[in-house]
XYZ file of C-alpha atoms in Angstrom:
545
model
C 9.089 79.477 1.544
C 10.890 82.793 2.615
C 13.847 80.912 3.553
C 15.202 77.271 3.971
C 17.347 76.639 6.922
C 21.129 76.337 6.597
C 23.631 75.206 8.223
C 24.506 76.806 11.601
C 27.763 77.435 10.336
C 25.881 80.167 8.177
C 26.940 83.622 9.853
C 24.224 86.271 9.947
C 23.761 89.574 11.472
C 23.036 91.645 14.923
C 19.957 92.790 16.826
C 17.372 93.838 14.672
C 14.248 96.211 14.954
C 11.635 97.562 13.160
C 12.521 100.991 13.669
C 10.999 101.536 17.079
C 13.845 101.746 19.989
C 16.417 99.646 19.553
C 16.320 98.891 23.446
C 13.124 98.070 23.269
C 14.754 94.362 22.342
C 15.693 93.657 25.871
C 19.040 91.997 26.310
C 22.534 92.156 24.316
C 22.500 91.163 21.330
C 23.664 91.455 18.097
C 21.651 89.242 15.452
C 18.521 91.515 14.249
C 16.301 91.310 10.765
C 17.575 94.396 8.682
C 15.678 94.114 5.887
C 17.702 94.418 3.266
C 18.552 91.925 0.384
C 15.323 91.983 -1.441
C 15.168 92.294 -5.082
C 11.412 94.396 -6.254
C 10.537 95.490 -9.428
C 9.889 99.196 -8.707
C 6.589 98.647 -9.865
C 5.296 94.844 -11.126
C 3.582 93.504 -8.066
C 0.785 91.936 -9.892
C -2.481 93.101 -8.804
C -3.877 90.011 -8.937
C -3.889 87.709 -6.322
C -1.905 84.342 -6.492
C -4.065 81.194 -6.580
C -5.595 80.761 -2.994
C -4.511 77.031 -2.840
C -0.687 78.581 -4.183
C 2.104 76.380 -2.397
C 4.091 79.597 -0.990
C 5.735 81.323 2.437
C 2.729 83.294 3.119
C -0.207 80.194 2.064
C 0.021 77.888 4.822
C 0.546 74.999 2.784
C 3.869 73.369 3.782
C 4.004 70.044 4.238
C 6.590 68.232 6.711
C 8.910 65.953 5.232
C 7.667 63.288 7.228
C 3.328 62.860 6.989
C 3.403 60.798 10.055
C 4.786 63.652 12.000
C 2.199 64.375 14.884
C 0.336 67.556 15.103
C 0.519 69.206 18.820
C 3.270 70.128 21.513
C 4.183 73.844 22.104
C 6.800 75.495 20.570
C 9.467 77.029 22.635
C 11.032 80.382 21.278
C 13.132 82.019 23.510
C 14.453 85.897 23.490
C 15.757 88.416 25.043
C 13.589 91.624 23.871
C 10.187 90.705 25.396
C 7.143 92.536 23.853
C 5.911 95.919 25.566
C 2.802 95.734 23.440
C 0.398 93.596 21.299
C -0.490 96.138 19.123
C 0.518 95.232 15.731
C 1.030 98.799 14.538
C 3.829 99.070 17.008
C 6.727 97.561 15.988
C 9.512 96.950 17.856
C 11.910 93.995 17.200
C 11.059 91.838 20.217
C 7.119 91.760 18.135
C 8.422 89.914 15.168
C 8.350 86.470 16.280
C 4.814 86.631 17.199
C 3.183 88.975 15.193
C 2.850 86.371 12.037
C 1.286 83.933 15.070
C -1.461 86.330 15.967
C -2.514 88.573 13.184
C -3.358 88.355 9.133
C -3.188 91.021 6.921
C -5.026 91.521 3.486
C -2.348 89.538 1.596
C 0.947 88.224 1.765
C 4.587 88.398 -0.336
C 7.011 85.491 -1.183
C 10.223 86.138 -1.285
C 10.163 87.745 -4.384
C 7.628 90.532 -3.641
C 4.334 88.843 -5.446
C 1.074 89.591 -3.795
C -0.790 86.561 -2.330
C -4.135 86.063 -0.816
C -4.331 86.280 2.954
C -7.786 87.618 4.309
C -8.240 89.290 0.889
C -9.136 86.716 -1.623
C -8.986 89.535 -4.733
C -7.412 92.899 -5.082
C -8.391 94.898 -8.083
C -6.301 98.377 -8.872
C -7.831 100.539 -10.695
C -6.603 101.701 -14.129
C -5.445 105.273 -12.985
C -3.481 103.785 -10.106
C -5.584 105.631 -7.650
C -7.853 103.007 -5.727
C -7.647 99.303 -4.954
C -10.849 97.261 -4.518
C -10.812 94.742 -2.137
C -12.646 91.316 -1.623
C -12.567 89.612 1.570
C -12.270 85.443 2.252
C -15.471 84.679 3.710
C -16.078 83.180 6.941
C -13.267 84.225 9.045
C -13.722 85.548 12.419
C -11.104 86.877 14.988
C -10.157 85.249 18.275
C -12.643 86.645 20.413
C -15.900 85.265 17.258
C -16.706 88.648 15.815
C -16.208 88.500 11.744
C -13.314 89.903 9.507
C -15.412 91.992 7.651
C -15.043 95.484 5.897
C -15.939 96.996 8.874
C -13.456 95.522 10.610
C -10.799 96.434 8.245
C -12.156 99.939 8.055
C -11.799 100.382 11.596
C -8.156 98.875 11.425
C -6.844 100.976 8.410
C -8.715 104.393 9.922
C -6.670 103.847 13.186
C -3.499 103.264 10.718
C -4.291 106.918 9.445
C -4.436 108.325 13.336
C -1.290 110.382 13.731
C -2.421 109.091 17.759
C -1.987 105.643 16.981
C -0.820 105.275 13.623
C 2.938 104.474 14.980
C 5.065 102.446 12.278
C 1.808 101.976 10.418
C 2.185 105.657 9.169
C 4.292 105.305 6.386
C 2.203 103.063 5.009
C -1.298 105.124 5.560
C -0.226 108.254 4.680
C -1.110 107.543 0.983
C -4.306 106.629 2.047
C -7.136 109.242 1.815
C -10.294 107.045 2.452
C -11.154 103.549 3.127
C -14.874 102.540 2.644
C -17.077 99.451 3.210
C -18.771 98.895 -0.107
C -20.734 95.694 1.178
C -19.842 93.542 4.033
C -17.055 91.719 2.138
C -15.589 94.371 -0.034
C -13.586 97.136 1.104
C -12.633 100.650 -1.149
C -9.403 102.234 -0.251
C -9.162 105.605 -2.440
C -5.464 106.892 -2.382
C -4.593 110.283 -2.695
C -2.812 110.528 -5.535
C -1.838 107.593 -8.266
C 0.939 105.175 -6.721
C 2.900 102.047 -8.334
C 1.510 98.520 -7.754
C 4.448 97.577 -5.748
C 3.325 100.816 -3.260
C -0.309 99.465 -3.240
C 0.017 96.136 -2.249
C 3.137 96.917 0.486
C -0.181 98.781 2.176
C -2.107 95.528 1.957
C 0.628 93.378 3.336
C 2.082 95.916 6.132
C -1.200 95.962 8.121
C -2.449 93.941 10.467
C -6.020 93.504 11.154
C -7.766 94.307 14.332
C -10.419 93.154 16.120
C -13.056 96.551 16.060
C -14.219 94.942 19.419
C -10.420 94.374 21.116
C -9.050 97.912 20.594
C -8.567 98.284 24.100
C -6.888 95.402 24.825
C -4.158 95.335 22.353
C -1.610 96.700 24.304
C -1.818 93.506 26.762
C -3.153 90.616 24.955
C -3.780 91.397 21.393
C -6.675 91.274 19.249
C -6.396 89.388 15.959
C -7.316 86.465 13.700
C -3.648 84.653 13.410
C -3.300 80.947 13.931
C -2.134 81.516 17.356
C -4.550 83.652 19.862
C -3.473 84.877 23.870
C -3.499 83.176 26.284
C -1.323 84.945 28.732
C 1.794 87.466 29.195
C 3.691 87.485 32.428
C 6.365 90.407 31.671
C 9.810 89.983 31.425
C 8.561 86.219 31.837
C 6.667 84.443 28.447
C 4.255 84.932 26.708
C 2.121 82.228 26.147
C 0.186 81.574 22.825
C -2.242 78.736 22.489
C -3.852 77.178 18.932
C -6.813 78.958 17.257
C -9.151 76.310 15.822
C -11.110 78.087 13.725
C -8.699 79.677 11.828
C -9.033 80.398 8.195
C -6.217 78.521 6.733
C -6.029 75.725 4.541
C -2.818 73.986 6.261
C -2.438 74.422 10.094
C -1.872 75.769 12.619
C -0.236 72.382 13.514
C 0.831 72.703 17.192
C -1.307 72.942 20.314
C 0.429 76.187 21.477
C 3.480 78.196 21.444
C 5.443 79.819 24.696
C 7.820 83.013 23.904
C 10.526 82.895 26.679
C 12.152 85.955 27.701
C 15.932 85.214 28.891
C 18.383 88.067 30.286
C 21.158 87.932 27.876
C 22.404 85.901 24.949
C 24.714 83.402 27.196
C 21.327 82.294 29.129
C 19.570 82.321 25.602
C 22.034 79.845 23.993
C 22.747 77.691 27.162
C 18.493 77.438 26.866
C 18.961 76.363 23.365
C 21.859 74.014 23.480
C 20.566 72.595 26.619
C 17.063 71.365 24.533
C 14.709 73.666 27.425
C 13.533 75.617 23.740
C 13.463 74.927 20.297
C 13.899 78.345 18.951
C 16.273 80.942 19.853
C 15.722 84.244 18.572
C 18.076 86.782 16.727
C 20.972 84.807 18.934
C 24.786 86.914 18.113
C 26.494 86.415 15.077
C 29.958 85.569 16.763
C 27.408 82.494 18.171
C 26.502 81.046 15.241
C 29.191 79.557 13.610
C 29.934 77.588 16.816
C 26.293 75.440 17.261
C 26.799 72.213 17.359
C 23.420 71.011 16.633
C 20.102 71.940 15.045
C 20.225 74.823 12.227
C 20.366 78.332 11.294
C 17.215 80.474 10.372
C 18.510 83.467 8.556
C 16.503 86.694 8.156
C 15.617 88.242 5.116
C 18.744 89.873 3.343
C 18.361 93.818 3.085
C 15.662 94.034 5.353
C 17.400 96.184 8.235
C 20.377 98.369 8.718
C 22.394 99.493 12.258
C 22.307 103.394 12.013
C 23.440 106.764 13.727
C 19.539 108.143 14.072
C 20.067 111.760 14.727
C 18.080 114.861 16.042
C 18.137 117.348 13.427
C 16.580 119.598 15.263
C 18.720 119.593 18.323
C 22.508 121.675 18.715
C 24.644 120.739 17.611
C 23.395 118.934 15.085
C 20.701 121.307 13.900
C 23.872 122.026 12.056
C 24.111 121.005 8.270
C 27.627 120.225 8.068
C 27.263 118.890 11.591
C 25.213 116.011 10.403
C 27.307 116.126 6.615
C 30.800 115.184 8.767
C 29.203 112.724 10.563
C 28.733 110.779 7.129
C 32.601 110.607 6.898
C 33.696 110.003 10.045
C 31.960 106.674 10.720
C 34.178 103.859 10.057
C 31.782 101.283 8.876
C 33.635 98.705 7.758
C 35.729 98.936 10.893
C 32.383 98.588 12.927
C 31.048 95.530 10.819
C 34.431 94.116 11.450
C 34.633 94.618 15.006
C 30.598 94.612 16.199
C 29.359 92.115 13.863
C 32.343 89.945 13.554
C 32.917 90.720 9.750
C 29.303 89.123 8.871
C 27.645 90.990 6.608
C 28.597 94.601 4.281
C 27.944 98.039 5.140
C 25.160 100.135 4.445
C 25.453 104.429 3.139
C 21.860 104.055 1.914
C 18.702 102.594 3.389
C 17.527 100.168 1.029
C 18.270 96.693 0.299
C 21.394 96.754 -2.574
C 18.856 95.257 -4.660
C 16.459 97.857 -4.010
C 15.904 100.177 -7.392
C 16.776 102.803 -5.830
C 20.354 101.665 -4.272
C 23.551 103.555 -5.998
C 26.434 101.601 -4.953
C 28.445 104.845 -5.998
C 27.455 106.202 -2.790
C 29.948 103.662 -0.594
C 32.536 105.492 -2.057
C 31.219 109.126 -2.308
C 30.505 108.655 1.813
C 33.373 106.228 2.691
C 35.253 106.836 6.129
C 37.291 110.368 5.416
C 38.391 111.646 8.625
C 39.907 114.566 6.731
C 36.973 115.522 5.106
C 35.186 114.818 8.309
C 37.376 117.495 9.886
C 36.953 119.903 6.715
C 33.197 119.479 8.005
C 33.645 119.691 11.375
C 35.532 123.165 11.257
C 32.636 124.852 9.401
C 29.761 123.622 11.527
C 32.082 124.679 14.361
C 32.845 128.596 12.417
C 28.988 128.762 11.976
C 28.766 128.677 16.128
C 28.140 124.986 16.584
C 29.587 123.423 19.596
C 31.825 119.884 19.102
C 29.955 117.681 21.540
C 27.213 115.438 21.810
C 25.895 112.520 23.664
C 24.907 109.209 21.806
C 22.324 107.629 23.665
C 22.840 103.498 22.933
C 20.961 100.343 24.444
C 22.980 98.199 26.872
C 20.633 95.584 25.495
C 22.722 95.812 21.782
C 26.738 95.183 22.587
C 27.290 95.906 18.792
C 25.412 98.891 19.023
C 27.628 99.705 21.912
C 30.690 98.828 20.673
C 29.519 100.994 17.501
C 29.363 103.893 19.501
C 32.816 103.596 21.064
C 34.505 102.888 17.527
C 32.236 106.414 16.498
C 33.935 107.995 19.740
C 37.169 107.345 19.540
C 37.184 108.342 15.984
C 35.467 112.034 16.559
C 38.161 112.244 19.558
C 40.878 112.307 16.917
C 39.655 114.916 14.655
C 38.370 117.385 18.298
C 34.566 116.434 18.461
C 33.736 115.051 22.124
C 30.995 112.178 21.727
C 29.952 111.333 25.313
C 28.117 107.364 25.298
C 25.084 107.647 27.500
C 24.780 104.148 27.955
C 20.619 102.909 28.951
C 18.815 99.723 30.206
C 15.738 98.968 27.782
C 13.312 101.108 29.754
C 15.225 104.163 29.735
C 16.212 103.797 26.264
C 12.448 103.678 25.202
C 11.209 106.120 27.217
C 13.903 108.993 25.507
C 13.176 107.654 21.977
C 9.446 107.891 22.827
C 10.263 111.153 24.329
C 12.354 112.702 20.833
C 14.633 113.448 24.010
C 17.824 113.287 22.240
C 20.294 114.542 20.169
C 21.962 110.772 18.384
C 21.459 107.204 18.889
C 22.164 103.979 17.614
C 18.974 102.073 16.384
C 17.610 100.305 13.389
C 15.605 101.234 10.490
C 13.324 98.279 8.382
C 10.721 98.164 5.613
C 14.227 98.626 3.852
C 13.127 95.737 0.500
C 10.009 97.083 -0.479
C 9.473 100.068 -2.332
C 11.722 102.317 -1.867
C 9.344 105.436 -0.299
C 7.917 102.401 2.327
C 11.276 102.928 4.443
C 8.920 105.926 5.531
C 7.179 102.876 7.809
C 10.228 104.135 9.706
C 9.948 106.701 12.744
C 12.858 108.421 11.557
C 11.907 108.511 7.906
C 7.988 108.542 8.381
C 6.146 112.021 6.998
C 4.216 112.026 10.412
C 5.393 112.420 13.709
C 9.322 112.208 12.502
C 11.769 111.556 15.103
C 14.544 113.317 13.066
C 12.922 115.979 12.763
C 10.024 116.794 15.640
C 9.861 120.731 14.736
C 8.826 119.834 10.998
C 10.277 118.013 7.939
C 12.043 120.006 5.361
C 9.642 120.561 2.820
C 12.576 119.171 0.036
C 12.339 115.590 2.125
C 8.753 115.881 1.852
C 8.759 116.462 -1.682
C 10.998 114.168 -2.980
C 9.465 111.265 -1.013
C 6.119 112.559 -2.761
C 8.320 112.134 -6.364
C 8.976 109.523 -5.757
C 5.933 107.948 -4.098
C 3.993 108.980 -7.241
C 6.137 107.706 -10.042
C 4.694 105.296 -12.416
C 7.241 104.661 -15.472
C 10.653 103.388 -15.483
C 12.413 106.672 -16.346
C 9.976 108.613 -13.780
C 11.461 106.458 -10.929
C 15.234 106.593 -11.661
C 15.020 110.483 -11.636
C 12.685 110.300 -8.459
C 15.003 107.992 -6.423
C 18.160 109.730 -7.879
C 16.604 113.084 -6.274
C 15.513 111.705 -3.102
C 18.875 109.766 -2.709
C 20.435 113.040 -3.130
C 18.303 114.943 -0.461
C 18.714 112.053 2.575
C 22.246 112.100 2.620
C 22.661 116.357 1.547
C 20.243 116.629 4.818
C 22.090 113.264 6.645
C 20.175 112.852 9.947
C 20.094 108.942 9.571
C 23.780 107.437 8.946
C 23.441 104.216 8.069
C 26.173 101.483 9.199
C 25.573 98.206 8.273
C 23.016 95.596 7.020
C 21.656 93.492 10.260
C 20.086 90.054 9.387
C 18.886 87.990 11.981
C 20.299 84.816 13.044
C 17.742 82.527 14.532
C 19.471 78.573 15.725
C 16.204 76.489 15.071
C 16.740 72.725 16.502
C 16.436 69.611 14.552
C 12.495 68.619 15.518
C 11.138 71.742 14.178
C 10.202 71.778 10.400
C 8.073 73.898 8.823
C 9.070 77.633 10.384
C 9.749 80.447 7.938
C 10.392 84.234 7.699
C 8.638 86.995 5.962
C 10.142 89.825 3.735
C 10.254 91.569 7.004
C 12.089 88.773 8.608
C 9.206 87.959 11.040
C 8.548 84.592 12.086
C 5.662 82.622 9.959
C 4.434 80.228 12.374
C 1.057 78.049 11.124
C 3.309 75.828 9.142
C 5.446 74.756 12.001
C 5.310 71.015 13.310
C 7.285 69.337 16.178
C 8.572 65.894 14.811
């Protein structure tokens, strides 16, 4: 299991997101997966698969405490970011409760980063590092009857490498320079250069396998071979799940159905939850949590997702080096986990988990908050013909991301830099982050506990299509992440992260605030639910007692 529950008196963390628009969560709120607190050997995932009968968070294999407890009933999640798509490859935080519940990739991780089978029974990397051979479980079909077979992952992992479609999936595919069907169950995925273990399997596990024959529909119902299949989506309404009999798994899915209701802020979410009208309530506010007086606390998975400044490096005035250098110093970030996330959690310079090989906690102090030095900054961006204003663009549907922004505003104010909050409503938010039409926001960034090149599964730090940076990477990004992508020894990756460490915050276009893990209150007749290293919700395990 990813996670046991705790106590509700457990604190956790803000809104959360993948990386896509933080407004694409629809309502305040503050609790939200970061995905940071995982601890990966930079490259020992095992190669082998884990036992297919293995008792773990990604087998569905948990048993309730209680054997008489009935199969059946729907489980009620509530939320306030309803999805905008089904598509698996997009993903924005108000997809992570039921992307687990509709879709299976290759294989799995428990919580400590070990491969396990999912619809790959076998994974074989070769001895140069530069292909992994994969066998399928036999017998599986999506939703809709057609079979899981290579071609079906072909098709899937081909669309992952479409710049067009690709989205999040990018960062994952880019390594990726063919994927073949050697025979009906076995699949060939040639990479382009050699890559770590740890790098190989984080493809396997990121993505999710498509229906060949659904393409078209994934943007409104979904296409996949979960143990959960569509049934129907009214908008800004529920979403409404139902069981999928002939799925592949060896446990579950246990309940006849599951309903994802949408509420239109986090007082309507919690009255919903305290009330009994759901079971679940998703990524509820930290300042919440503490004060539940029944059922439990869900947390996400620690290190998963930071907050963060995302910035356009492209756009005046912070096409400017020292610009984007001051902006380092001048956000207060323990004075916004303080104040936006009540104190729960610690702050964040660098975007991986702390337990991430390639964190240097001697960068808290290098970038702590320095208004001075902000100022030093500031002046020389401003000599070099740079103009000391900007507009942060922030979701209404995030308060701390709000409150963030004010606490960033205020503080600029003080040293002459005018910061002007452009606050948006979900759809307006989304449709300028889509757009690149912007020169800062507040969002998230994920992927943050695998290896440490797989935060490029993030728009902002992806090698395709980069939000930061929509005229062109710098090539010394580019290369770095390459480094460090490629580095197979011990000593090879400490010099590799050291060097891309040292290029991300020289070229600072993402400032990084704080850690955000979810809270999720989970009431007292639901056993069995889970998270995944990505803090999304497993869901064939769950029973209603």
């Amino acid at each position: 299991m990813a996670f046991a529950l705790v106590t509700a008196a457990c604190g956790g963390d803000d809104d959360d997101a993948a990386d896509e628009p933080a407004a694409a969560d629809d309502t305040a709120d503050d609790s939200e997966p970061a995905d940071d607190g995982d601890s990966e050997p930079a490259d020992d995932s095992d190669s082998e698969p884990a036992d297919d009968g293995d008792d773990d968070a990604s087998e569905p294999s948990d048993e309730p405490s209680d054997e008489s407890a009935a199969t059946g009933g729907v489980l009620r999640v509530g939320y306030v970011s309803d999805v905008t798509t089904f598509d698996p490859f997009v993903l924005t935080f108000g997809h992570f409760p039921s992307i687990m519940a509709m879709y299976d990739a290759l294989i799995r991780y428990d919580d400590d980063l070990n491969a396990l089978p999912s619809l790959a029974t076998d994974w074989e990397i070769s001895d140069d590092n530069t292909s992994v051979t994969v066998t399928l479980r036999e017998g599986v079909t999506f939703h809709d009857g057609g079979p899981v077979d290579a071609d079906a992952v072909v098709t899937t992992y081909e669309r992952a490498m479409d710049p067009e479609v690709g989205s999040n999936m990018l960062g994952f595919s880019v390594d990726i320079e063919s994927v073949t069907a050697v025979d009906a169950g076995t699949v060939l995925i040639q990479l382009h250069r050699p890559l770590p273990d740890l790098a190989i399997t984080d493809i396997l596990q990121a993505i999710s396998i498509t229906d060949p024959a659904g393409i078209d529909d994934l943007p409104t119902r979904g296409s996949g071979s979960g143990p959960y299949k569509f049934e129907s989506w009214d908008p800004g309404v529920k979403v409404v799940l139902t069981k999928n009999e002939d799925y592949w798994g060896t446990e579950g899915p246990y309940l006849d159905g599951i309903e994802y209701i949408v509420f239109g802020d986090d007082d309507a979410l919690l009255a919903a939850y305290n009330s009994g009208a759901i079971d679940v309530a998703w990524d509820i506010p930290k300042k919440d949590a503490a004060e539940l007086d029944s059922g439990s606390v869900l947390p996400g998975y620690p290190g998963s997702l930071t907050y963060a400044f995302q910035i356009n490096a492209n756009r005046p005035p912070f096409d400017n080096q020292n610009m984007r250098q001051m902006m380092q110093y001048a956000t207060n970030r323990q004075g916004m986990l303080d104040a936006a996330l009540f104190g729960q959690g610690e702050t964040a310079v660098l975007p991986w988990a702390k337990s991430s090989p390639a964190y240097d906690d001697s960068f808290d102090e290098t970038y702590a908050f320095d208004l001075d030095k902000a100022k030093e900054l500031l002046d020389a961006a401003v000599a070099e013909g740079a103009t000391p204003s900007a507009i942060i663009n922030v979701p209404t549907s995030r308060p701390p991301m709000v409150l963030m922004a004010q606490i960033l505003q205020s503080d600029l104010a003080s040293i002459g830099f005018d910061l002007e909050i452009n606050a948006l409503d979900a759809a307006a938010f989304g449709e300028l982050y889509v757009a690149k039409d912007y020169g800062i926001i507040t969002n998230f960034n994920g992927n943050l506990a695998k290896y440490p090149t797989r935060m490029t599964g993030n728009s902002t730090f992806r090698l395709e299509d980069n939000r930061g940076w929509p005229d062109g990477l710098p090539e010394e990004y580019v290369a770095a992440v390459d480094a460090a992508s490629s580095a197979l020894t011990p000593e090879a990756q400490e010099a590799a992260f050291a060097e891309l460490r040292d290029v991300m915050l020289e070229l600072s276009w993402v400032v990084n605030i704080a850690y955000n893990q979810a809270v999720n209150a989970v009431a007292d007749n639901v056993e069995g639910l889970d998270v995944t290293v990505d803090t999304m919700l497993i869901m064939e395990n769950v029973r209603l007692t």
